[in-house]
PDB file of C-alpha atoms in Angstrom:
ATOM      1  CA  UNK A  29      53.261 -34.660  11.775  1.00  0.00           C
ATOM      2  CA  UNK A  30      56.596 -33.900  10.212  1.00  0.00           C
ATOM      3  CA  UNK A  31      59.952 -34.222  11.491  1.00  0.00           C
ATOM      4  CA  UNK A  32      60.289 -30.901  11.162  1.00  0.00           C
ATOM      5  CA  UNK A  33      56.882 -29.807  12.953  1.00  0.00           C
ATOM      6  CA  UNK A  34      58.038 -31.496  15.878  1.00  0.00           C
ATOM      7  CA  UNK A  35      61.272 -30.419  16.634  1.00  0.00           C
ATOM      8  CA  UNK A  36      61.060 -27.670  19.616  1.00  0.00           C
ATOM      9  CA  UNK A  37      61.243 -24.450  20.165  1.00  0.00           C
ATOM     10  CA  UNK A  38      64.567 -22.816  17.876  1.00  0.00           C
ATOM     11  CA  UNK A  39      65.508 -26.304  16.487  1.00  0.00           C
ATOM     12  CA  UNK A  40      62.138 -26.469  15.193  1.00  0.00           C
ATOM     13  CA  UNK A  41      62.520 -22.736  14.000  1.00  0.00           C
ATOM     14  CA  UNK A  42      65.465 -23.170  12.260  1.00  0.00           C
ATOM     15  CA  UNK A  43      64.435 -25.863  10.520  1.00  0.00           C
ATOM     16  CA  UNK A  44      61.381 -24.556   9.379  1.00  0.00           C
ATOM     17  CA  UNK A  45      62.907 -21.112   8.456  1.00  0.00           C
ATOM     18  CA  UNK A  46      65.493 -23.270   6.115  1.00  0.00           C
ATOM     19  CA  UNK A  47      62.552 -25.139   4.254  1.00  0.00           C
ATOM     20  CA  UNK A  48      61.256 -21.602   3.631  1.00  0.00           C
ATOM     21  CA  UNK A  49      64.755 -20.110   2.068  1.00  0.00           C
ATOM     22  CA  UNK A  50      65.098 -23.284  -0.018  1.00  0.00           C
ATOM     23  CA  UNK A  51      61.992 -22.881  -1.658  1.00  0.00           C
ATOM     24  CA  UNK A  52      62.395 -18.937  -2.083  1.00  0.00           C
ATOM     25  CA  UNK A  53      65.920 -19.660  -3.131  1.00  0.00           C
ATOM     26  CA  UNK A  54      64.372 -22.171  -6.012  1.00  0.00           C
ATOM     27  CA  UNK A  55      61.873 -19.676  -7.117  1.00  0.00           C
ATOM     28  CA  UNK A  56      64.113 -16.310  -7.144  1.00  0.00           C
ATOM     29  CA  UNK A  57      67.080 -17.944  -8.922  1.00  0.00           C
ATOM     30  CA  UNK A  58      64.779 -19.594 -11.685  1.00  0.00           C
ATOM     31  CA  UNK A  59      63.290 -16.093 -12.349  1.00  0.00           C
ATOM     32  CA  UNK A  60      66.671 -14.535 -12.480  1.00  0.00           C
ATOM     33  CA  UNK A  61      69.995 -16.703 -11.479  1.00  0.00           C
ATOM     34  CA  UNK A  62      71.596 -12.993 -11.055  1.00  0.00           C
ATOM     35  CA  UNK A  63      69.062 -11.674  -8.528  1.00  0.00           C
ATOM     36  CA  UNK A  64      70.677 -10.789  -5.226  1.00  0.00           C
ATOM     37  CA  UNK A  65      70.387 -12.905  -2.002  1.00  0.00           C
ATOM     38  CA  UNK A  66      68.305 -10.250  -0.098  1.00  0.00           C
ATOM     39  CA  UNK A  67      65.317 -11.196  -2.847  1.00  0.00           C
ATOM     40  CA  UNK A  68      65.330 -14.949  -1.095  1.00  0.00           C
ATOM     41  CA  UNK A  69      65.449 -14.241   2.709  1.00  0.00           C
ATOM     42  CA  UNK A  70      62.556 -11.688   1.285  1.00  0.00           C
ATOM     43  CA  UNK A  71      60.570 -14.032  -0.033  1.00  0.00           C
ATOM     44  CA  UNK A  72      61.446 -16.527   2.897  1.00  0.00           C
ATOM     45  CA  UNK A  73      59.984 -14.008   4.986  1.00  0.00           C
ATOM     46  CA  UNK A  74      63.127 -14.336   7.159  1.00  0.00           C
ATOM     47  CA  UNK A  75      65.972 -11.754   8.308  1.00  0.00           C
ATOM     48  CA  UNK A  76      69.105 -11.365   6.060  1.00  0.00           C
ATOM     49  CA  UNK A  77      71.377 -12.375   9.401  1.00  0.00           C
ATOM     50  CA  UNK A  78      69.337 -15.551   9.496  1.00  0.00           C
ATOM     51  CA  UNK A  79      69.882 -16.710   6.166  1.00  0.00           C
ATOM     52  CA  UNK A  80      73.425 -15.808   6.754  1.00  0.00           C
ATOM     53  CA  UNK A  81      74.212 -18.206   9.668  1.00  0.00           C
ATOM     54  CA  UNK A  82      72.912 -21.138   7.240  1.00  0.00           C
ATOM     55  CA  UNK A  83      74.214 -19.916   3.929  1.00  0.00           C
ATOM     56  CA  UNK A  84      77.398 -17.314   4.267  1.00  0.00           C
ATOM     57  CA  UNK A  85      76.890 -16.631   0.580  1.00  0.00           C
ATOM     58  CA  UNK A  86      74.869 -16.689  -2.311  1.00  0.00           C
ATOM     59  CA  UNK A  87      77.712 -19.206  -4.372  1.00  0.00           C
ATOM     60  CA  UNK A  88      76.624 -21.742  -1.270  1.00  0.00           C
ATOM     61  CA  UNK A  89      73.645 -21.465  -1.621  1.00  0.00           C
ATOM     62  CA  UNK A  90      73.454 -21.982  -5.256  1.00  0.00           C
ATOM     63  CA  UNK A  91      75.531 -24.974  -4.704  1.00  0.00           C
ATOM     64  CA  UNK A  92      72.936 -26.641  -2.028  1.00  0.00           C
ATOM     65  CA  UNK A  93      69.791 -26.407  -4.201  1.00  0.00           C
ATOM     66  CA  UNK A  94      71.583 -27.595  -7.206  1.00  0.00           C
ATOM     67  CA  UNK A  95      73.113 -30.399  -5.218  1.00  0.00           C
ATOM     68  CA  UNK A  96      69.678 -30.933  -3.714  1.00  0.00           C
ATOM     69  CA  UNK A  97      68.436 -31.378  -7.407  1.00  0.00           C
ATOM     70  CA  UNK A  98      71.197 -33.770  -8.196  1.00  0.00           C
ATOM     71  CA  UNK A  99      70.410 -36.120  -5.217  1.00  0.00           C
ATOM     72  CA  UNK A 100      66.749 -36.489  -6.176  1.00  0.00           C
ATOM     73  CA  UNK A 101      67.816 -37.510  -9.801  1.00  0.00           C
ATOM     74  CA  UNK A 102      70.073 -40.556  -8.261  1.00  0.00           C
ATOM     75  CA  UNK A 103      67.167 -41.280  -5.851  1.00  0.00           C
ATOM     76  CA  UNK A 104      65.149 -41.751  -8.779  1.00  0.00           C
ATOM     77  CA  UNK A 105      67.508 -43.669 -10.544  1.00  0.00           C
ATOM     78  CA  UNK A 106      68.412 -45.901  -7.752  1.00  0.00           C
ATOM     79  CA  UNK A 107      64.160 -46.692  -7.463  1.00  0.00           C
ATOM     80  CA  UNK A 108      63.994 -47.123 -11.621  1.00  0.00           C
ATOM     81  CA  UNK A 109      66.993 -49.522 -10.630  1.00  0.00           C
ATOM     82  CA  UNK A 110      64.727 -51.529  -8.969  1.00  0.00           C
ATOM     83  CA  UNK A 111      61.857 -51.899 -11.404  1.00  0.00           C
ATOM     84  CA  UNK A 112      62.157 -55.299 -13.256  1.00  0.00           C
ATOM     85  CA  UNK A 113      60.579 -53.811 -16.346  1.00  0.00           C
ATOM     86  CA  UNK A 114      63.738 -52.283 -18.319  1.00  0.00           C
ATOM     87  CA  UNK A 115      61.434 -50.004 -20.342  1.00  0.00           C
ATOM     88  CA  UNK A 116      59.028 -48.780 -17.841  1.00  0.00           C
ATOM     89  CA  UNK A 117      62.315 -48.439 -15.667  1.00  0.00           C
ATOM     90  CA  UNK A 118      63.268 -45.375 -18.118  1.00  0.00           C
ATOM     91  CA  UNK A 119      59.975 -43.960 -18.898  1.00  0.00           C
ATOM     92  CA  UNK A 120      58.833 -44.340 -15.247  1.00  0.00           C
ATOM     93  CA  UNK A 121      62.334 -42.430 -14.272  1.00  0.00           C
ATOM     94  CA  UNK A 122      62.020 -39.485 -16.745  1.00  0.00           C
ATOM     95  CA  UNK A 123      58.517 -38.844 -15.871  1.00  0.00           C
ATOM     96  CA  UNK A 124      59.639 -38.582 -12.471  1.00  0.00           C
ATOM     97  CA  UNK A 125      62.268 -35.932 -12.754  1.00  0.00           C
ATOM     98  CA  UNK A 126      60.205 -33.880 -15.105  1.00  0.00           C
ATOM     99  CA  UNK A 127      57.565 -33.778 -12.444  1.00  0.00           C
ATOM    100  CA  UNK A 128      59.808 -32.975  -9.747  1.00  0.00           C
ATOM    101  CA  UNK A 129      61.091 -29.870 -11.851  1.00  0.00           C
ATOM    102  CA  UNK A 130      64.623 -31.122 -11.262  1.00  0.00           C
ATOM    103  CA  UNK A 131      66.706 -30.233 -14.267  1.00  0.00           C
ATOM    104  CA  UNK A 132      65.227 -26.233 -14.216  1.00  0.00           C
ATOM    105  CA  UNK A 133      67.946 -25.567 -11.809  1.00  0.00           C
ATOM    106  CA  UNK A 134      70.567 -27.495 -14.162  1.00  0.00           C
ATOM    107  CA  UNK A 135      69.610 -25.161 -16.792  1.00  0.00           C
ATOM    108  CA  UNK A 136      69.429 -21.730 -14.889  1.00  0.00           C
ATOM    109  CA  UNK A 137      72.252 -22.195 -12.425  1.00  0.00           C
ATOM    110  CA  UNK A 138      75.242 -23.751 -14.814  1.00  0.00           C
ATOM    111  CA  UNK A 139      78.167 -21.759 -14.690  1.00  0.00           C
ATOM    112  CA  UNK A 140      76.984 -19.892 -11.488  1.00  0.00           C
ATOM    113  CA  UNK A 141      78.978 -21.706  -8.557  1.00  0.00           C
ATOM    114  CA  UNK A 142      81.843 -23.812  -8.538  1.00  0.00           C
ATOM    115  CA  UNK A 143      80.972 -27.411  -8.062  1.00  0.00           C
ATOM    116  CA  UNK A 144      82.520 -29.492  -5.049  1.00  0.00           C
ATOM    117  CA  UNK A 145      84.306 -32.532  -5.478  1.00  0.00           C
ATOM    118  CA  UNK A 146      81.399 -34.421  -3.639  1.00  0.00           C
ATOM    119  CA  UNK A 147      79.134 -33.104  -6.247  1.00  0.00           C
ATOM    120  CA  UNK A 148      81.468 -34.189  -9.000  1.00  0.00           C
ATOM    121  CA  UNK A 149      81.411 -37.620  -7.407  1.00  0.00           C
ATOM    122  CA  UNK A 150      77.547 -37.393  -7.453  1.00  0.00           C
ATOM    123  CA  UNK A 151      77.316 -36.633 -10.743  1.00  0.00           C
ATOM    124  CA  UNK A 152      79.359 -39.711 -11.996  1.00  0.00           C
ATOM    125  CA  UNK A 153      77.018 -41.840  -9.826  1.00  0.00           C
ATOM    126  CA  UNK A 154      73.954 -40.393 -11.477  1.00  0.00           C
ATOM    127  CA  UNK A 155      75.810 -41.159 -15.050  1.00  0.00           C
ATOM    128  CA  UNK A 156      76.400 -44.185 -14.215  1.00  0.00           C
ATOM    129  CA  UNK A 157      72.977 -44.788 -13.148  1.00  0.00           C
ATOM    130  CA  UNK A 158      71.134 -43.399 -16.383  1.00  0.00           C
ATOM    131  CA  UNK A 159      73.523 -45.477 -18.532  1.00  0.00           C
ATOM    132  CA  UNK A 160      72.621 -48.295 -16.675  1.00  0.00           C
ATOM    133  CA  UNK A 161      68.993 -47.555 -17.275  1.00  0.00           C
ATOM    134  CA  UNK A 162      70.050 -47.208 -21.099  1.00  0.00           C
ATOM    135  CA  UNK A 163      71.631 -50.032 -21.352  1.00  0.00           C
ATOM    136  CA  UNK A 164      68.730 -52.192 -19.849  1.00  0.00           C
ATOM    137  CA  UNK A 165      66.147 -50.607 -22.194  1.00  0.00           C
ATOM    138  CA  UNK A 166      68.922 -51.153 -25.146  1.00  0.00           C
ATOM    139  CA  UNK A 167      68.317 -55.014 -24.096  1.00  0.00           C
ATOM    140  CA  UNK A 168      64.543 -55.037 -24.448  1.00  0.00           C
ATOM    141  CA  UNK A 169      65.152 -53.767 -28.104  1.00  0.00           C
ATOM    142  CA  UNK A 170      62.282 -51.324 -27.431  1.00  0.00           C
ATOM    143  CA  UNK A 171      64.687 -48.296 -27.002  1.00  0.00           C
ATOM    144  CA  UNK A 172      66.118 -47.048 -30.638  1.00  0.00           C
ATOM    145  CA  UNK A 173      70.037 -48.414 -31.040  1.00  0.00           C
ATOM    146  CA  UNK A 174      71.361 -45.317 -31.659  1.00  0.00           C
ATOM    147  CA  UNK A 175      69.706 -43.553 -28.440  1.00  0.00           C
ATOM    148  CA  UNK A 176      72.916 -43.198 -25.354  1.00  0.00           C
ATOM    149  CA  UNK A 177      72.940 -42.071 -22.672  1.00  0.00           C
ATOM    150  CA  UNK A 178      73.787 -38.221 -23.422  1.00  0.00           C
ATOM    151  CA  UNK A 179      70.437 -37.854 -24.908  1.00  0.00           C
ATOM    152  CA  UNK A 180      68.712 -38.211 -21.492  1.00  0.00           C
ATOM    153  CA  UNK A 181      69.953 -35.802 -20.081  1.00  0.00           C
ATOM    154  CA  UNK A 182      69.258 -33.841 -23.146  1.00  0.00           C
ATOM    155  CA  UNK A 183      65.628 -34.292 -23.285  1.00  0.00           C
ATOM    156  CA  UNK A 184      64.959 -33.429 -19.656  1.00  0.00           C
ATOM    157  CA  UNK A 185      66.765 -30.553 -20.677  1.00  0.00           C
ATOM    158  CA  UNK A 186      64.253 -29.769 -22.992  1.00  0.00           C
ATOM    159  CA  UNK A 187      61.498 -30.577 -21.047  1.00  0.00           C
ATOM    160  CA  UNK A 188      62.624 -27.813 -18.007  1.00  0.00           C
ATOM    161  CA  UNK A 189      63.096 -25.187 -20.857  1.00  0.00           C
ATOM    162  CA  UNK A 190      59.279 -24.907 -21.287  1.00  0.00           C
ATOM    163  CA  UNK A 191      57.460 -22.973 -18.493  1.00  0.00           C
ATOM    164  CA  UNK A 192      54.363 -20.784 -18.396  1.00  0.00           C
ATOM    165  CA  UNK A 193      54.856 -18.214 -16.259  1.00  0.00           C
ATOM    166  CA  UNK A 194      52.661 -18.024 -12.777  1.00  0.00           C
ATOM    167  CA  UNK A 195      51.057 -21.574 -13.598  1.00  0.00           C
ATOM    168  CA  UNK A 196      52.884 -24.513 -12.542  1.00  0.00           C
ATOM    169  CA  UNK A 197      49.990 -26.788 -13.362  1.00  0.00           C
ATOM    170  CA  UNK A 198      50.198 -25.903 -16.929  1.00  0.00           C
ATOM    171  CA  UNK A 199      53.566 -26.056 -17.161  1.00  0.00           C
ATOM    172  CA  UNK A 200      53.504 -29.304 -15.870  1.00  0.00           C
ATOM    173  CA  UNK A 201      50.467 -30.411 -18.341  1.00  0.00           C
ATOM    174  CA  UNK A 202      53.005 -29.100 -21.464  1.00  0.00           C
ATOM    175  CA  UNK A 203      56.111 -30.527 -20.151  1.00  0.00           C
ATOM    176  CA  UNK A 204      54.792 -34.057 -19.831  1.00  0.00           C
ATOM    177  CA  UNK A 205      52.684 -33.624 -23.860  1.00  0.00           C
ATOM    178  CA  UNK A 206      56.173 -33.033 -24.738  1.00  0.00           C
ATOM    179  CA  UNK A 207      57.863 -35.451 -22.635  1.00  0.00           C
ATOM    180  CA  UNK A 208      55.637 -38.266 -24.506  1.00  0.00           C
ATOM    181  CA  UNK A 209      56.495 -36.727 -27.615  1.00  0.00           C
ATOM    182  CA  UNK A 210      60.069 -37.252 -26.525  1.00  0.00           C
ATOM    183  CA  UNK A 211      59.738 -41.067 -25.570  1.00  0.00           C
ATOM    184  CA  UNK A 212      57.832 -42.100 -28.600  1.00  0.00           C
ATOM    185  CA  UNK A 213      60.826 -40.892 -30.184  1.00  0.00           C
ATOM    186  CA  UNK A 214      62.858 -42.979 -27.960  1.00  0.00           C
ATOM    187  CA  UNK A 215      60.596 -45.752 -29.126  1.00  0.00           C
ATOM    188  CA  UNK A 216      60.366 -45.218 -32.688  1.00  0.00           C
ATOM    189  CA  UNK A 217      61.655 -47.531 -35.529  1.00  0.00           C
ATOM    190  CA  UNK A 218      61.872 -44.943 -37.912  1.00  0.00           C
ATOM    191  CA  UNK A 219      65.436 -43.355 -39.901  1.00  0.00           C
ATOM    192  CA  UNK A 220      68.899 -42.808 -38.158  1.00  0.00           C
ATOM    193  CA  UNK A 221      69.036 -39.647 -36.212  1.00  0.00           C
ATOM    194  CA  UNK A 222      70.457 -36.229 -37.654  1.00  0.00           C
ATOM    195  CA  UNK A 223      74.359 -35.716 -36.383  1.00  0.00           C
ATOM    196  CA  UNK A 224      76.602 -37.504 -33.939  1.00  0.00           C
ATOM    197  CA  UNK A 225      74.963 -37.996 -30.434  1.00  0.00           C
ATOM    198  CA  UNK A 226      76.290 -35.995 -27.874  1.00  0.00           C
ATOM    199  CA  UNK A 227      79.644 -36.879 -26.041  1.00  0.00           C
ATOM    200  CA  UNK A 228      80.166 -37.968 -22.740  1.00  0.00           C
ATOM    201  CA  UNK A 229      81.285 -34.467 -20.603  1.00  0.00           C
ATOM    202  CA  UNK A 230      80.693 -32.509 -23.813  1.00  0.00           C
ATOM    203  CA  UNK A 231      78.336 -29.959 -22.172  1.00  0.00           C
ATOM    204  CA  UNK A 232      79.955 -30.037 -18.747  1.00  0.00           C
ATOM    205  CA  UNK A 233      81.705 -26.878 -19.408  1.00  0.00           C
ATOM    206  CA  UNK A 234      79.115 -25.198 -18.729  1.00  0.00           C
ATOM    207  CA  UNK A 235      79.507 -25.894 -14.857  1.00  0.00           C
ATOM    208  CA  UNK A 236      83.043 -24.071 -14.938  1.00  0.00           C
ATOM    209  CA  UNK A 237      82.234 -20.329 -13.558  1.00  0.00           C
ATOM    210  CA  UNK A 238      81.597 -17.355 -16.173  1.00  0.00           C
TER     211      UNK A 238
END
């Protein structure tokens, strides 16, 4: 049983009824990051009021799924930490993200709330974490010199960009084909990379709201 299933009576409700607007909050804003906040507590199945008295606005709740998002990438980075095999450590990490969908929300919701300083302070932990994850894989020499940390974040960019609508199975199934197209490039021996790699904060203006 849950923690959540066995919580009584309006604890339990509550909790339950925020599980439901987080996942109809995902959904609706990945369709359309403009939709309004009556098209989630629809969805949810629960009354505007109660989505309300946990989120007082839609900017908060944009900020709490995409903060969400960002605190499963570090917990993923803090277990590829962990594995003593620098390479697998990285491949093992992006496959991980890409199946937990986490970078669609980086992608649709940039630009749509204003970040908090705790999230800024997440961030730099998560950079700090894939460029330690870089840096060990540098080491094995199986990761191409030229690869930095930027381009992770780059190709699980790519990755969330491809989605069949209505069929998260294939999506998945395409994302990872291209997501092992993506690390054999990691892996490859092969000419210098087109153009200068991306720079570190370069796309963060995209977080600053439009």
């Amino acid at each position: 049983m849950s923690e959540t299933a066995a919580l009584p009576g309006r604890r339990g409700q509550a909790a339950r009824n925020n599980i439901l607007i987080l996942d109809a909050a995902r959904h609706v804003f990945l369709g359309d990051p403009k939709a309004p906040i009556s098209q989630v507590a629809e969805r949810a199945g629960v009354g505007i009021s109660a989505l309300y008295r946990r989120y007082p606005s839609k900017e908060i709740l944009l900020r709490h799924i995409c903060h969400d998002g960002l605190l499963l990438y570090i917990g993923e980075a803090e277990v590829a930490a962990e594995e003593p095999d620098a390479w697998a450590a990285l491949t093992g990490f992006l496959a991980r993200v890409v199946e937990h969908d986490v970078h669609s929300l980086t992608v649709h919701l940039a630009g749509t709330f204003t970040p908090t300083p705790e999230m800024g302070q997440d961030a730099r932990r998560a950079g700090e974490l894939t460029k330690k994850l870089v840096e060990r894989a540098h080491e094995t020499g199986r990761l191409r010199p030229d690869a930095v940390p930027e381009d992770i974040g780059m190709i699980l960019e790519c990755c969330a960009a491809i989605r069949v609508d209505g069929d998260p199975d294939r999506t998945l199934e395409l994302r990872n084909r291209y997501l092992a197209l993506l690390i054999e490039g990691l892996s490859a021996k092969g000419p210098d990379l087109p153009g200068p790699p991306p720079r570190p904060g370069e796309m963060n203006g995209r977080w600053r709201p439009s």
